[in-house]
Amino acid sequence: TWLVEEKFFRVPFYNILRKDRQQPYGGVMIGIRNGIEFKSISVPTSGSVECVGVSVKVNDKFVAILSTYIPPNGRCTLADLQNSLSQIKEPCFLLGDLNAHGISWGSLRDNARANILYDIIDEYQMSILNDGSHTRIACPPNVSSCVDISLCSNSLALYCSWKVVDDPNDSDHLPIITEYTPTIATDTLTEDFIFDMTKNIDWNKFRDLLSVELSSQKNLDPVKTRYENFSNALIRCLMQSQTKRFKSGKNKIRDPTFWWDRECSQKLEEKSNAFKIFRSTGLREHYFEYKKTEAAFTRTTKSKKRNYWKNFVESLDKDVSLSTLWSVARKMRNCKTRTESMTEYSEQWIDQFVEKVCPPYVPTNVKYFSNSRAEIFGNLGTPLSLYEFDMALSSSNNTAPGLDKIKMAVLKNLPEVAREALLQIFNDLLEQNVCPEDWRQIKVVSIQKPGKNPSLPESYRPICLLSCIRKLLERMLLNRLELWAEKQNVFSETQYGFRKGRGTRDCLALLASNAQLSINKKQECASVFLDISGAYDSIVVNILVDKMDKLGLPTKLVNFLSNLLSFKVMKFYNKNSLQTVRYSYFGIPQGSCLSPFLYNIYTNDIDRVLPNGCVLYQFADDAVLSISGKDRAVIEHFMQQSLNRIEDWASENGLTFSVEKTKSILFTNKRNPPNLELSLYGEKIENVTEHKYLGIWFDYKMTWKAQITYLQKVCSKRINFLRTITGTWWGAHPNDMLMLYKTTILSVLEYGCFTFGSACNTHLHKLEKIQYRCLRICIGLMHSTHTKSVEVIAGIVSLQTRFFELNCRFLIKTIAEKHPVVDILDDLFEINPSSRLLSAYRHCITIDIKNPPTTRNFSFGIETHSFKPDIDESLLTELKNIPTHHLNRVAQNIFQHKIATENKQSIFYTDGSRIDGTAGFGVYNENISYFFGMQEPCTVFSAEITAILFTLKLIQKLPPAKYTICSDSLSALRALQLNQIRGSTNQTVLLIKEVIISLIAQGFGIKLLWIPAHSNIYGNDQADNLAKLGARRGMVFQHGTEIREYSYLIREHITEDWQLSWDRSDMGRWCYSIIPRVSKNPWFKNLETELGSRMFIKTFSRIMSNHYGLKSHLYRINLTDSNMCECGVSYEDFDHVLWSCERYAEKREKLKNDLRNMGKNEHPTIRDILGCKDFKMLQLIHVFISENKIRI
């Protein structure tokens, strides 16, 4: 403020609280508008901290606001800030110019004061409100900074919005507006409300109505008419099946909140009815009945809310945006959902966006092929089957519907007759080359790209919302086409995008390995990162269908796709209102599952134009060219030649590269890399020293410093969100917090770890600090807790160990598949075997990968992937509520009843077992019994599934009849029920399906039946004994070992190393005495929610670590002058407080009585109680801690 005491200062209509210096520098102030209830807070200050505080009444609660200033060169320690905050009891805001540079609030680095603030944030459970915007203006070349920091208690953060005002008002600091609005959300509806036809549907009624209506329709009508009748019937039956009367516009009654469901409404109705009865009678028993229903309603809603959050967290991945997390969290708190003020775009902006997506083209003639070639590739052109229909449905997500508003959830609830009718329509559409007019109507919405200027049309990505019925047919076609393409090796080996079993990790590993190899060879590696402008929108359909025809696809399929893609009616929407309509004759829609596959077909021949020595890595439209060598002139010559050829190829195919977005980088170990003279379309390509490719920052010396800094920035904002959630009851449980950490932060840290995992330890340690900070927040551990104790308590290995595990799993797969990255790593190992990039590779080459499967999953036909065997799991449901002591007898009786009518000689029992590091399986029948050992490595699952396959081989030799295979492995049977095409599917599962299909064709009947293990079912007990015999001394069954089996070897190796490190560590010995064995599950994993509350887990986790808020520990870390208890008898550790301290003698008697009632007469140490995990005793101790308000 630069005010002094004698300086008079006032603001009309405001009460002013200020604290000034003796000299006209510094000074802090708070102004409170008249009419707001407040009281001044006496804030103690020390060091250079200047602070004034006020407590303001908001909605009958008080919130503290501290205005703080710390000079840039002033002394400020952790104790100084703790001193200022020590007297604050209510939730608070800490705001001001703190002159701290921290990555978490937008700075480029962390200085010493930032580390002090991090400790304050952790200790006082605060959140950072800054969004990374600069708050102080600097004159270039100085960089603007973020020294004005806004912190608040976690319980306040979800109610806050924060923004910087663009006008500095003649200051070098920008004004900051923090809005705190703890109000209940009121949902407002726009007039353009979109009716959700799946919201309140009686699906049984819907299926019955649709079955009746479709049975009356004639199959003799033209296919277009049948399709229109089908879609109209869907709409009519949906409207008739509504369980609630639909009201549109402002009068529509909506659920109280988005996690609300029918059960909540039912409980609310029961509570309301009980209350009405009580009000009308006034009887005591009716009052208790009302309170009972009220409690049931509260339990239900709390459970629904907590489970919604848990399911939401489990569904997240690294790509989830921070705005999505904040939005959902604010809705969970019933806060007003804030949306930034939208810029009202003019028609000119809309026109620019439309011109970019759908430029005006003259209509072209649709290209059809008349010569129907003979079927080359098996059943690619045969009619679609009902199995394929169901497989496509099961793998389709509930995506946004098209203009017909029919969601995928409707199609997933179709009755049998409707599924058959729609399948017949699909086959007729393909056969007759007919495209419904609804499918050409495409709703186009714009999605803003992250971090882009919202006023520019190129900052938006067009998304096409297609009819879900169309998307279902496209999914069925895609399943066939993917199998065909992979089986026939259609795609170039340089294309890794949108292919089963391949991904961004392949491209990143190849680029990083190639660059590292070049540097180790004393060479230079030039790479050019290419960017295609409007890749999907620029595809020429006639060229695409020409390429598909040349590949030998069935003529009718090529013609249908040509018809489907050649003409589109694009309806552009903004804010749910139609803006303009354009007709498109080019491009493939973004939003179609077929589009990535078709794009790969379109660009499949790009690498054929490249000269020898130039390598290309593609992930869809993200491509990079690389050339290595010692002579820079030769590198430039061949790279320019490659660019010229690719430029010509793009012109022939109607594509254009963006020169502005195309970058070049020279990987070298030289300090100042020279610039490359390269051009595209006659324009020079920009040289950079670092570039982001597929989410990873590559720098020219491969130090990965830019990537580590990027991860720090990304994770710091997510850590702030994590810290905020600790202030909620529905998301703060440590189990949920750890899941949130794994899905939103750990997944970000793990991505691409094969590349930057080779960074030096100094850089990697920065990432380790991120993990330790997150784990301490999740569990509530003190900042001083040793890192190894943190890992063991949380059940999470160190980041470097996790990187090693992921890299080993990747390399095992690449070695088995003879991936090109293996050759590069072999060469690097010969030159520099100690390279940090090879840490996982050195371990993997010691593993003997025996007998990997010789057949890829894609060699199996579509009928095998889509087939679902007859599997009976009814015993699982029937035994669900049977008490344990009756389970064996009841299971026996139910099972005998199930097989009473079957021939006992046609029933086979299978089982798998693993004993002392070896696995085996057994098969039992009244006439035969077999047992075999399994080739290592092998899991119990593999033994179980192999036993089923062996049994089917035995049945093949028997006469056709009905056979039943009984297995107690639910995981094996459910793996057989999956009908999705995955590169990771167990090949034994596919072999079993193939054999069953063959047997059914021969007249066999095969049923798989689940039975409970160890339930005195004679056949199962015999199979179990045979399996154990096979594991001990059975002949090894010759069967290929799945690649995933080697992952378990890696996991065992990781666990052994972790255990060895924990055994040998000098730190965390108290924790070691309680948790001597490491585990990838936290110690509280299976605790019930009622028992294992956050406070319960936080308290005993701190005691396990021996880092807690009593003087015995605070003295060790210099936060108190003595370790003696206030009672003066002994030093203050937890055992003293629990059993001896006189201050708690009164409440201790109650504790001792409760323990005696449990039969606990002795008073063991807390270490012994925690070691034996006596949770009932710990619950009583936790009550004792809470009642005495002991700060742990």
PDB file of C-alpha atoms in Angstrom, residues 52-241:
ATOM      1  CA  VAL A  52      -3.691  -8.142   8.237  1.00  0.00           C
ATOM      2  CA  GLY A  53      -6.686 -10.410   8.787  1.00  0.00           C
ATOM      3  CA  VAL A  54     -10.434 -10.260   8.947  1.00  0.00           C
ATOM      4  CA  SER A  55     -13.150 -12.831   9.615  1.00  0.00           C
ATOM      5  CA  VAL A  56     -16.198 -12.327   7.385  1.00  0.00           C
ATOM      6  CA  LYS A  57     -19.626 -13.887   7.891  1.00  0.00           C
ATOM      7  CA  VAL A  58     -20.879 -15.750   4.819  1.00  0.00           C
ATOM      8  CA  ASN A  59     -24.103 -17.801   5.018  1.00  0.00           C
ATOM      9  CA  ASP A  60     -23.967 -18.026   8.829  1.00  0.00           C
ATOM     10  CA  LYS A  61     -20.345 -19.192   8.742  1.00  0.00           C
ATOM     11  CA  PHE A  62     -17.148 -17.221   9.238  1.00  0.00           C
ATOM     12  CA  VAL A  63     -14.336 -17.241   6.680  1.00  0.00           C
ATOM     13  CA  ALA A  64     -10.948 -15.680   7.401  1.00  0.00           C
ATOM     14  CA  ILE A  65      -9.183 -13.478   4.840  1.00  0.00           C
ATOM     15  CA  LEU A  66      -5.488 -12.688   5.254  1.00  0.00           C
ATOM     16  CA  SER A  67      -3.908  -9.967   3.136  1.00  0.00           C
ATOM     17  CA  THR A  68      -0.172 -10.673   3.112  1.00  0.00           C
ATOM     18  CA  TYR A  69       2.996  -9.154   1.717  1.00  0.00           C
ATOM     19  CA  ILE A  70       6.546 -10.556   1.835  1.00  0.00           C
ATOM     20  CA  PRO A  71       9.320  -8.414   0.293  1.00  0.00           C
ATOM     21  CA  PRO A  72      11.441 -10.040  -2.440  1.00  0.00           C
ATOM     22  CA  ASN A  73      14.636 -10.067  -0.374  1.00  0.00           C
ATOM     23  CA  GLY A  74      13.013 -10.197   3.046  1.00  0.00           C
ATOM     24  CA  ARG A  75      13.582 -13.021   5.522  1.00  0.00           C
ATOM     25  CA  CYS A  76      10.775 -15.553   5.537  1.00  0.00           C
ATOM     26  CA  THR A  77      10.973 -19.016   7.096  1.00  0.00           C
ATOM     27  CA  LEU A  78       8.478 -21.787   7.546  1.00  0.00           C
ATOM     28  CA  ALA A  79       8.120 -20.806  11.210  1.00  0.00           C
ATOM     29  CA  ASP A  80       7.254 -17.208  10.216  1.00  0.00           C
ATOM     30  CA  LEU A  81       4.276 -18.297   8.137  1.00  0.00           C
ATOM     31  CA  GLN A  82       3.247 -20.910  10.715  1.00  0.00           C
ATOM     32  CA  ASN A  83       3.253 -18.123  13.291  1.00  0.00           C
ATOM     33  CA  SER A  84       0.856 -16.026  11.186  1.00  0.00           C
ATOM     34  CA  LEU A  85      -1.528 -18.923  10.569  1.00  0.00           C
ATOM     35  CA  SER A  86      -1.405 -20.395  14.050  1.00  0.00           C
ATOM     36  CA  GLN A  87      -4.302 -18.304  15.398  1.00  0.00           C
ATOM     37  CA  ILE A  88      -6.658 -18.949  12.463  1.00  0.00           C
ATOM     38  CA  LYS A  89      -9.334 -21.459  13.412  1.00  0.00           C
ATOM     39  CA  GLU A  90     -11.847 -21.030  10.586  1.00  0.00           C
ATOM     40  CA  PRO A  91     -11.353 -21.788   6.868  1.00  0.00           C
ATOM     41  CA  CYS A  92      -9.262 -19.029   5.373  1.00  0.00           C
ATOM     42  CA  PHE A  93      -7.962 -17.254   2.281  1.00  0.00           C
ATOM     43  CA  LEU A  94      -4.278 -16.330   2.199  1.00  0.00           C
ATOM     44  CA  LEU A  95      -3.852 -13.686  -0.514  1.00  0.00           C
ATOM     45  CA  GLY A  96      -1.128 -11.310  -1.510  1.00  0.00           C
ATOM     46  CA  ASP A  97       2.208 -10.537  -3.111  1.00  0.00           C
ATOM     47  CA  LEU A  98       4.329 -13.297  -1.564  1.00  0.00           C
ATOM     48  CA  ASN A  99       7.207 -12.948  -4.055  1.00  0.00           C
ATOM     49  CA  ALA A 100       7.507 -16.725  -4.402  1.00  0.00           C
ATOM     50  CA  HIS A 101       8.268 -18.328  -7.747  1.00  0.00           C
ATOM     51  CA  GLY A 102       6.647 -21.759  -8.009  1.00  0.00           C
ATOM     52  CA  ILE A 103       5.818 -24.033 -10.916  1.00  0.00           C
ATOM     53  CA  SER A 104       2.475 -24.844  -9.291  1.00  0.00           C
ATOM     54  CA  TRP A 105       1.184 -21.286  -9.846  1.00  0.00           C
ATOM     55  CA  GLY A 106       2.781 -20.630 -13.230  1.00  0.00           C
ATOM     56  CA  SER A 107       6.453 -19.804 -12.707  1.00  0.00           C
ATOM     57  CA  LEU A 108       9.239 -21.486 -14.643  1.00  0.00           C
ATOM     58  CA  ARG A 109      11.001 -22.763 -11.524  1.00  0.00           C
ATOM     59  CA  ASP A 110      10.653 -23.353  -7.801  1.00  0.00           C
ATOM     60  CA  ASN A 111      12.663 -21.058  -5.558  1.00  0.00           C
ATOM     61  CA  ALA A 112      13.315 -21.510  -1.825  1.00  0.00           C
ATOM     62  CA  ARG A 113      10.251 -19.515  -0.804  1.00  0.00           C
ATOM     63  CA  ALA A 114       8.043 -21.700  -3.015  1.00  0.00           C
ATOM     64  CA  ASN A 115       9.236 -24.780  -1.130  1.00  0.00           C
ATOM     65  CA  ILE A 116       8.251 -23.079   2.144  1.00  0.00           C
ATOM     66  CA  LEU A 117       4.798 -22.375   0.716  1.00  0.00           C
ATOM     67  CA  TYR A 118       4.455 -26.019  -0.397  1.00  0.00           C
ATOM     68  CA  ASP A 119       5.052 -27.059   3.217  1.00  0.00           C
ATOM     69  CA  ILE A 120       2.416 -24.565   4.406  1.00  0.00           C
ATOM     70  CA  ILE A 121      -0.053 -25.811   1.780  1.00  0.00           C
ATOM     71  CA  ASP A 122       0.440 -29.426   2.882  1.00  0.00           C
ATOM     72  CA  GLU A 123       0.392 -28.699   6.611  1.00  0.00           C
ATOM     73  CA  TYR A 124      -2.688 -26.470   6.593  1.00  0.00           C
ATOM     74  CA  GLN A 125      -4.478 -28.383   3.815  1.00  0.00           C
ATOM     75  CA  MET A 126      -4.779 -25.483   1.386  1.00  0.00           C
ATOM     76  CA  SER A 127      -5.408 -25.219  -2.346  1.00  0.00           C
ATOM     77  CA  ILE A 128      -3.839 -22.939  -4.943  1.00  0.00           C
ATOM     78  CA  LEU A 129      -6.366 -20.781  -6.814  1.00  0.00           C
ATOM     79  CA  ASN A 130      -3.917 -19.381  -9.387  1.00  0.00           C
ATOM     80  CA  ASP A 131      -4.438 -20.771 -12.891  1.00  0.00           C
ATOM     81  CA  GLY A 132      -0.905 -19.983 -14.129  1.00  0.00           C
ATOM     82  CA  SER A 133      -1.661 -16.496 -15.470  1.00  0.00           C
ATOM     83  CA  HIS A 134       0.987 -13.823 -14.978  1.00  0.00           C
ATOM     84  CA  THR A 135       0.143 -11.358 -12.215  1.00  0.00           C
ATOM     85  CA  ARG A 136       3.085  -8.976 -12.482  1.00  0.00           C
ATOM     86  CA  ILE A 137       4.149  -7.145 -15.627  1.00  0.00           C
ATOM     87  CA  ALA A 138       7.859  -6.907 -16.448  1.00  0.00           C
ATOM     88  CA  CYS A 139       9.680  -4.944 -19.107  1.00  0.00           C
ATOM     89  CA  PRO A 140      11.230  -7.273 -21.745  1.00  0.00           C
ATOM     90  CA  PRO A 141      13.624  -9.000 -21.865  1.00  0.00           C
ATOM     91  CA  ASN A 142      12.565  -9.622 -18.250  1.00  0.00           C
ATOM     92  CA  VAL A 143       9.785 -12.175 -17.973  1.00  0.00           C
ATOM     93  CA  SER A 144       6.402 -11.422 -16.413  1.00  0.00           C
ATOM     94  CA  SER A 145       5.906 -13.455 -13.250  1.00  0.00           C
ATOM     95  CA  CYS A 146       3.279 -14.974 -10.947  1.00  0.00           C
ATOM     96  CA  VAL A 147       4.319 -13.612  -7.557  1.00  0.00           C
ATOM     97  CA  ASP A 148       0.781 -12.698  -6.419  1.00  0.00           C
ATOM     98  CA  ILE A 149      -0.536 -15.909  -4.938  1.00  0.00           C
ATOM     99  CA  SER A 150      -4.032 -16.877  -3.811  1.00  0.00           C
ATOM    100  CA  LEU A 151      -4.396 -19.779  -1.396  1.00  0.00           C
ATOM    101  CA  CYS A 152      -7.478 -21.053   0.395  1.00  0.00           C
ATOM    102  CA  SER A 153      -8.530 -23.912   2.632  1.00  0.00           C
ATOM    103  CA  ASN A 154      -9.460 -27.077   0.751  1.00  0.00           C
ATOM    104  CA  SER A 155     -13.055 -26.843   1.939  1.00  0.00           C
ATOM    105  CA  LEU A 156     -13.452 -23.482   0.154  1.00  0.00           C
ATOM    106  CA  ALA A 157     -11.711 -24.212  -3.141  1.00  0.00           C
ATOM    107  CA  LEU A 158     -14.623 -25.778  -5.008  1.00  0.00           C
ATOM    108  CA  TYR A 159     -16.738 -22.666  -4.354  1.00  0.00           C
ATOM    109  CA  CYS A 160     -14.133 -20.284  -5.777  1.00  0.00           C
ATOM    110  CA  SER A 161     -13.389 -18.768  -9.147  1.00  0.00           C
ATOM    111  CA  TRP A 162     -10.186 -16.844  -9.858  1.00  0.00           C
ATOM    112  CA  LYS A 163      -9.217 -14.543 -12.693  1.00  0.00           C
ATOM    113  CA  VAL A 164      -6.752 -11.793 -13.521  1.00  0.00           C
ATOM    114  CA  VAL A 165      -8.072  -8.450 -14.794  1.00  0.00           C
ATOM    115  CA  ASP A 166      -6.307  -7.419 -17.990  1.00  0.00           C
ATOM    116  CA  ASP A 167      -6.062  -3.696 -17.100  1.00  0.00           C
ATOM    117  CA  PRO A 168      -3.179  -3.059 -14.630  1.00  0.00           C
ATOM    118  CA  ASN A 169      -4.558   0.432 -13.714  1.00  0.00           C
ATOM    119  CA  ASP A 170      -1.105   2.057 -13.901  1.00  0.00           C
ATOM    120  CA  SER A 171       0.458  -0.576 -11.643  1.00  0.00           C
ATOM    121  CA  ASP A 172       3.020  -3.253 -12.406  1.00  0.00           C
ATOM    122  CA  HIS A 173       0.703  -5.800 -10.751  1.00  0.00           C
ATOM    123  CA  LEU A 174      -2.538  -6.953 -12.354  1.00  0.00           C
ATOM    124  CA  PRO A 175      -5.703  -6.916 -10.215  1.00  0.00           C
ATOM    125  CA  ILE A 176      -7.002 -10.349  -9.196  1.00  0.00           C
ATOM    126  CA  ILE A 177     -10.671 -11.156  -8.597  1.00  0.00           C
ATOM    127  CA  THR A 178     -11.421 -14.169  -6.422  1.00  0.00           C
ATOM    128  CA  GLU A 179     -15.115 -14.967  -6.176  1.00  0.00           C
ATOM    129  CA  TYR A 180     -16.409 -17.126  -3.335  1.00  0.00           C
ATOM    130  CA  THR A 181     -20.057 -18.195  -3.797  1.00  0.00           C
ATOM    131  CA  PRO A 182     -21.123 -21.092  -1.544  1.00  0.00           C
ATOM    132  CA  THR A 183     -24.584 -21.243  -3.098  1.00  0.00           C
ATOM    133  CA  ILE A 184     -26.684 -24.216  -4.100  1.00  0.00           C
ATOM    134  CA  ALA A 185     -26.767 -24.820  -7.811  1.00  0.00           C
ATOM    135  CA  THR A 186     -29.968 -24.071  -9.670  1.00  0.00           C
ATOM    136  CA  ASP A 187     -30.153 -25.807 -13.015  1.00  0.00           C
ATOM    137  CA  THR A 188     -31.267 -23.532 -15.792  1.00  0.00           C
ATOM    138  CA  LEU A 189     -32.556 -24.886 -19.059  1.00  0.00           C
ATOM    139  CA  THR A 190     -32.105 -23.316 -22.438  1.00  0.00           C
ATOM    140  CA  GLU A 191     -34.979 -23.239 -24.848  1.00  0.00           C
ATOM    141  CA  ASP A 192     -33.031 -25.568 -27.097  1.00  0.00           C
ATOM    142  CA  PHE A 193     -33.316 -28.416 -24.580  1.00  0.00           C
ATOM    143  CA  ILE A 194     -32.492 -31.760 -26.203  1.00  0.00           C
ATOM    144  CA  PHE A 195     -34.843 -34.534 -25.160  1.00  0.00           C
ATOM    145  CA  ASP A 196     -32.978 -37.558 -23.809  1.00  0.00           C
ATOM    146  CA  MET A 197     -35.099 -40.504 -24.904  1.00  0.00           C
ATOM    147  CA  THR A 198     -33.275 -42.933 -22.611  1.00  0.00           C
ATOM    148  CA  LYS A 199     -33.674 -41.049 -19.339  1.00  0.00           C
ATOM    149  CA  ASN A 200     -36.845 -42.606 -17.886  1.00  0.00           C
ATOM    150  CA  ILE A 201     -37.570 -45.718 -19.914  1.00  0.00           C
ATOM    151  CA  ASP A 202     -39.240 -48.957 -18.898  1.00  0.00           C
ATOM    152  CA  TRP A 203     -37.017 -51.140 -21.052  1.00  0.00           C
ATOM    153  CA  ASN A 204     -39.176 -54.257 -20.662  1.00  0.00           C
ATOM    154  CA  LYS A 205     -42.199 -52.339 -21.924  1.00  0.00           C
ATOM    155  CA  PHE A 206     -40.107 -50.882 -24.751  1.00  0.00           C
ATOM    156  CA  ARG A 207     -38.974 -54.316 -25.894  1.00  0.00           C
ATOM    157  CA  ASP A 208     -42.514 -55.716 -25.785  1.00  0.00           C
ATOM    158  CA  LEU A 209     -43.974 -52.791 -27.749  1.00  0.00           C
ATOM    159  CA  LEU A 210     -41.224 -52.888 -30.355  1.00  0.00           C
ATOM    160  CA  SER A 211     -41.539 -56.667 -30.814  1.00  0.00           C
ATOM    161  CA  VAL A 212     -45.273 -56.336 -31.477  1.00  0.00           C
ATOM    162  CA  GLU A 213     -44.861 -53.418 -33.879  1.00  0.00           C
ATOM    163  CA  LEU A 214     -42.047 -54.981 -35.919  1.00  0.00           C
ATOM    164  CA  SER A 215     -43.819 -58.311 -36.231  1.00  0.00           C
ATOM    165  CA  SER A 216     -46.580 -56.557 -38.197  1.00  0.00           C
ATOM    166  CA  GLN A 217     -44.183 -54.920 -40.679  1.00  0.00           C
ATOM    167  CA  LYS A 218     -43.614 -56.514 -44.070  1.00  0.00           C
ATOM    168  CA  ASN A 219     -40.170 -57.536 -45.297  1.00  0.00           C
ATOM    169  CA  LEU A 220     -41.227 -57.066 -48.910  1.00  0.00           C
ATOM    170  CA  ASP A 221     -40.954 -53.262 -48.761  1.00  0.00           C
ATOM    171  CA  PRO A 222     -37.883 -51.513 -50.249  1.00  0.00           C
ATOM    172  CA  VAL A 223     -34.956 -51.403 -47.854  1.00  0.00           C
ATOM    173  CA  LYS A 224     -35.145 -47.598 -47.504  1.00  0.00           C
ATOM    174  CA  THR A 225     -38.791 -47.849 -46.475  1.00  0.00           C
ATOM    175  CA  ARG A 226     -38.010 -50.629 -43.998  1.00  0.00           C
ATOM    176  CA  TYR A 227     -35.240 -48.534 -42.452  1.00  0.00           C
ATOM    177  CA  GLU A 228     -37.526 -45.505 -42.065  1.00  0.00           C
ATOM    178  CA  ASN A 229     -40.272 -47.678 -40.571  1.00  0.00           C
ATOM    179  CA  PHE A 230     -37.744 -49.209 -38.158  1.00  0.00           C
ATOM    180  CA  SER A 231     -36.387 -45.865 -36.907  1.00  0.00           C
ATOM    181  CA  ASN A 232     -39.900 -44.420 -36.585  1.00  0.00           C
ATOM    182  CA  ALA A 233     -40.977 -47.495 -34.612  1.00  0.00           C
ATOM    183  CA  LEU A 234     -38.035 -46.954 -32.248  1.00  0.00           C
ATOM    184  CA  ILE A 235     -39.122 -43.364 -31.559  1.00  0.00           C
ATOM    185  CA  ARG A 236     -42.784 -44.286 -31.022  1.00  0.00           C
ATOM    186  CA  CYS A 237     -41.992 -47.152 -28.640  1.00  0.00           C
ATOM    187  CA  LEU A 238     -39.544 -44.995 -26.686  1.00  0.00           C
ATOM    188  CA  MET A 239     -42.171 -42.287 -26.212  1.00  0.00           C
ATOM    189  CA  GLN A 240     -44.762 -44.851 -25.101  1.00  0.00           C
ATOM    190  CA  SER A 241     -42.320 -46.441 -22.641  1.00  0.00           C
TER     191      SER A 241
END
